[in-house]
mmCIF file of C-alpha atoms in Angstrom:
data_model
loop_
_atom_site.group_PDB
_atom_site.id
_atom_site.type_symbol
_atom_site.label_atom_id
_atom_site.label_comp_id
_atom_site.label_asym_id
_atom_site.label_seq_id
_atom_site.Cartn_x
_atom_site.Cartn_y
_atom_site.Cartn_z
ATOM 1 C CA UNK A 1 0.000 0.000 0.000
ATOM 2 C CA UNK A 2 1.163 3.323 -0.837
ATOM 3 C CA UNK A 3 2.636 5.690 2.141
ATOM 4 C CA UNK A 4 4.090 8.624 2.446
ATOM 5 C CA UNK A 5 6.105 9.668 5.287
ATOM 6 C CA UNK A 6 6.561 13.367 6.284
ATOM 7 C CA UNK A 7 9.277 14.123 8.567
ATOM 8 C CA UNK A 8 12.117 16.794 8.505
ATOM 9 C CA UNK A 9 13.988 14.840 10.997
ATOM 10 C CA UNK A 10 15.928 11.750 8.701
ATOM 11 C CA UNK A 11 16.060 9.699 11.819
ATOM 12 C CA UNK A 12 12.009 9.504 12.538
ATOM 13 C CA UNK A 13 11.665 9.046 8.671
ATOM 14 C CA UNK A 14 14.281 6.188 9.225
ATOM 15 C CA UNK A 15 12.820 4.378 12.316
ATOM 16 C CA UNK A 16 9.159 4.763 10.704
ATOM 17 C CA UNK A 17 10.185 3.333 7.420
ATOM 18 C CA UNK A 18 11.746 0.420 8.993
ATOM 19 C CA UNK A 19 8.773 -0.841 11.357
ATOM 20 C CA UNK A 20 6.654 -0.419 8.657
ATOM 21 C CA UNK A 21 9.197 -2.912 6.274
ATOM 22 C CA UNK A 22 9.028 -5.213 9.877
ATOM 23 C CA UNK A 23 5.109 -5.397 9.404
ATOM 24 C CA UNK A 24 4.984 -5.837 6.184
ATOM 25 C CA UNK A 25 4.053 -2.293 4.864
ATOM 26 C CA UNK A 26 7.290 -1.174 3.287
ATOM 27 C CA UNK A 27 7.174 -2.234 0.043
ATOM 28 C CA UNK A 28 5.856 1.223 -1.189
ATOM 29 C CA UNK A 29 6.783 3.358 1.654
ATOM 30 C CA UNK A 30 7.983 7.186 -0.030
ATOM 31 C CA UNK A 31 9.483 9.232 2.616
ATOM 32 C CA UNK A 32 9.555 13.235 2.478
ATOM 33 C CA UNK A 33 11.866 15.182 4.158
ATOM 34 C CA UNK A 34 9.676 18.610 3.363
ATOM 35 C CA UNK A 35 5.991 19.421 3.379
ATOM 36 C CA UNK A 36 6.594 21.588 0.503
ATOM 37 C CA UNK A 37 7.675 18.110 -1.695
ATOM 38 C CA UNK A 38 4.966 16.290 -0.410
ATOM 39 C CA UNK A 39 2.168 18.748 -1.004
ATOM 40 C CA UNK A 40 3.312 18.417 -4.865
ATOM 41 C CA UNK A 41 3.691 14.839 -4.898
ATOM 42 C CA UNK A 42 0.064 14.537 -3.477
ATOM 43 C CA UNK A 43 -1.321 16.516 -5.710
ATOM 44 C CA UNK A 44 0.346 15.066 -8.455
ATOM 45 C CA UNK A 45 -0.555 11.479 -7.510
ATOM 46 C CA UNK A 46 -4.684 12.589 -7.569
ATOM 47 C CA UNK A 47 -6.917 11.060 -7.931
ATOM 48 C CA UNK A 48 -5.855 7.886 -8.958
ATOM 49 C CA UNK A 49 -2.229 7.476 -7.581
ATOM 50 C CA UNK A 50 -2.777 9.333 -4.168
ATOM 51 C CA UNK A 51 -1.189 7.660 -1.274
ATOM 52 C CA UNK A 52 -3.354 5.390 1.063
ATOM 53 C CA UNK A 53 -1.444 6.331 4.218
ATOM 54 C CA UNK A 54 -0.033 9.054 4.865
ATOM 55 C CA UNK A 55 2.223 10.076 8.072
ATOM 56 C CA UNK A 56 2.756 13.928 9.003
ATOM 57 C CA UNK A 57 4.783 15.126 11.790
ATOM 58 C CA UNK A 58 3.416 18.848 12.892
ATOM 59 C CA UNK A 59 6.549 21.079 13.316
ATOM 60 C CA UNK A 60 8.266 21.481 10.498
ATOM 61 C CA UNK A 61 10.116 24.343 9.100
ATOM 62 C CA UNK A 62 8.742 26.246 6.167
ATOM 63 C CA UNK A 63 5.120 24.166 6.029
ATOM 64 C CA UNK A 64 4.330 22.814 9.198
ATOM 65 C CA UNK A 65 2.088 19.823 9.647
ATOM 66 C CA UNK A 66 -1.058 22.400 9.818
ATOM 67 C CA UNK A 67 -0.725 24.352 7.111
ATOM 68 C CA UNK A 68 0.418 20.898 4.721
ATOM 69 C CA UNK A 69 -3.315 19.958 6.065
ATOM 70 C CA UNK A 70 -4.843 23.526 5.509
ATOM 71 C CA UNK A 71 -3.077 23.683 1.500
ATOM 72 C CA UNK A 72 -4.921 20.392 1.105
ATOM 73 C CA UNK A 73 -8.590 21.350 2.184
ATOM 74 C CA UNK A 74 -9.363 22.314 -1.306
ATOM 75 C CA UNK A 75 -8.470 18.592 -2.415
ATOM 76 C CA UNK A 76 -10.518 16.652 0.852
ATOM 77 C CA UNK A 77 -13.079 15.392 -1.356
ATOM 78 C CA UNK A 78 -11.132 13.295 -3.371
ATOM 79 C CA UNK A 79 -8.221 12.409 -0.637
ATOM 80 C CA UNK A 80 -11.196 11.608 2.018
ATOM 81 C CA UNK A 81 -12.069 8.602 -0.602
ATOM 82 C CA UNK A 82 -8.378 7.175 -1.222
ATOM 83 C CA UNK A 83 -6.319 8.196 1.862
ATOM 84 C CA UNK A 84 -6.004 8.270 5.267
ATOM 85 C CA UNK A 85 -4.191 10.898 7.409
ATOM 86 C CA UNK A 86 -2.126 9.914 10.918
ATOM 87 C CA UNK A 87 -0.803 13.200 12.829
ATOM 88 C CA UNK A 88 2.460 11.163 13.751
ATOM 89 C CA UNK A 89 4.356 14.143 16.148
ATOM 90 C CA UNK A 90 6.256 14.431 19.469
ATOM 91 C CA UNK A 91 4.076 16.600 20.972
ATOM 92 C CA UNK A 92 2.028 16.186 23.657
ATOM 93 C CA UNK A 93 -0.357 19.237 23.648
ATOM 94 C CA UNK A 94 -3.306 18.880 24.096
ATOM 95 C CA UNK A 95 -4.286 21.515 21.395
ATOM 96 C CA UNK A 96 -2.541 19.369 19.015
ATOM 97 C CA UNK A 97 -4.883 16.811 19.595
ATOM 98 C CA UNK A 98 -7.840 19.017 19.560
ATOM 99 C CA UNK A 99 -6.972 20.715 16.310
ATOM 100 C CA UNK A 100 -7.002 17.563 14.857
ATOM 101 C CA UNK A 101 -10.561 17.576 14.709
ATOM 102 C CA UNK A 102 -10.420 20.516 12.710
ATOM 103 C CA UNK A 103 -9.299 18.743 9.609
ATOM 104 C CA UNK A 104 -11.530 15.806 8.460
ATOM 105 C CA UNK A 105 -9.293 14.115 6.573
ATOM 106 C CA UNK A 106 -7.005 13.323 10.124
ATOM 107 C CA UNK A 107 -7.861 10.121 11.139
ATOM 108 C CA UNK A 108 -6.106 10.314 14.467
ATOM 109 C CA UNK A 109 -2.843 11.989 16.708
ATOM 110 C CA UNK A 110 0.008 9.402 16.659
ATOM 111 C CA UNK A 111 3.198 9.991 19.316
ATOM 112 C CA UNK A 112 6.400 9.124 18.157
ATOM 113 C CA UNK A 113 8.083 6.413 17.440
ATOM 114 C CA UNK A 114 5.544 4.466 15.955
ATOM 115 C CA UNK A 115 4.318 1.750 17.546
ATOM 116 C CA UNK A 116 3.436 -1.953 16.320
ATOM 117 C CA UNK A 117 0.374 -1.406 18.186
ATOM 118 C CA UNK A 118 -0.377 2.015 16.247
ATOM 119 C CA UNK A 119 0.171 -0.141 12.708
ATOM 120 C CA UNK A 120 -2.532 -2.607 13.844
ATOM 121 C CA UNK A 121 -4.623 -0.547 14.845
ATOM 122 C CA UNK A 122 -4.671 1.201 12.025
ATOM 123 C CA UNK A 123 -4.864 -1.914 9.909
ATOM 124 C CA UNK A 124 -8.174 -3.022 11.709
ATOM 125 C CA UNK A 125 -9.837 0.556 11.066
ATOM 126 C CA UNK A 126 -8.904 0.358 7.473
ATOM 127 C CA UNK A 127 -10.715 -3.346 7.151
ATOM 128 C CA UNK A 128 -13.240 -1.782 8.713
ATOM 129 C CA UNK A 129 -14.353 1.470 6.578
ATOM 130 C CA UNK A 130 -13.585 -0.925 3.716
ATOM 131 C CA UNK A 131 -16.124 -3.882 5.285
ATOM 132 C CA UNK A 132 -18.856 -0.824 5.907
ATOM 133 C CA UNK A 133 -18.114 0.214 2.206
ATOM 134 C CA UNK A 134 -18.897 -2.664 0.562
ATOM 135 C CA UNK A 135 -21.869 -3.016 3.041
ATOM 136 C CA UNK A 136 -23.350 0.172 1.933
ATOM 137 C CA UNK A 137 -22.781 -0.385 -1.847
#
């Protein structure tokens, strides 16, 4: 499954990448070392290439994690259909986690590092908005 990672620090893209190789999600894992590069490559990828996953940290230089989300509002029709969007950050504020709900395509606030426990999770909620999909068609 398609991911991008979003992560100015090389070391968090590095440990993320390789749990996600260790659970069997790596094969098309693209890592992004800028908002900037990933807002293109999102936009490029639409509608039929976009990601599935994607993993943003918040503070970033340049584009933070917010604004990345805010450029993409005008695309959260299409993206809410193909991807899902995990806040994956260091911070533990709670306004963070509130703002969240601010942005419908954020599935959920992640803390770093990335847990086995977060990939399964996430996992089980994708089999289950697919399961409800195919119940509703």
């Amino acid at each position: 499954m398609k991911t991008f990672l979003i992560d100015d620090d090389p070391i968090s893209l590095f440990l993320t990448e390789q749990l996600l190789s260790l659970e069997g999600l790596g094969a098309q894992v693209v890592p992004f070392g800028s908002a900037e590069e990933a807002f293109l490559a999102v936009v490029q990828a639409l509608p039929h290439k976009a990601p599935m996953l994607v993993f943003l940290d918040l503070e970033m230089p340049v584009l933070n994690g917010w604004e990345f989300l805010k450029a993409l509002e005008p695309y959260t029709p299409v993206l809410a259909q193909t991807s899902r969007f995990y806040i994956l950050t260091s911070s533990l504020a709670k306004s963070d986690l509130e703002k969240c709900n601010e942005f419908p395509l954020v599935q959920r606030l992640l803390h770093k590092p990335l847990k086995q426990e977060d990939i399964a999770l996430i996992l089980e909620e994708m089999q289950s908005s697919q399961l409800q999909a195919e119940l509703q068609a």
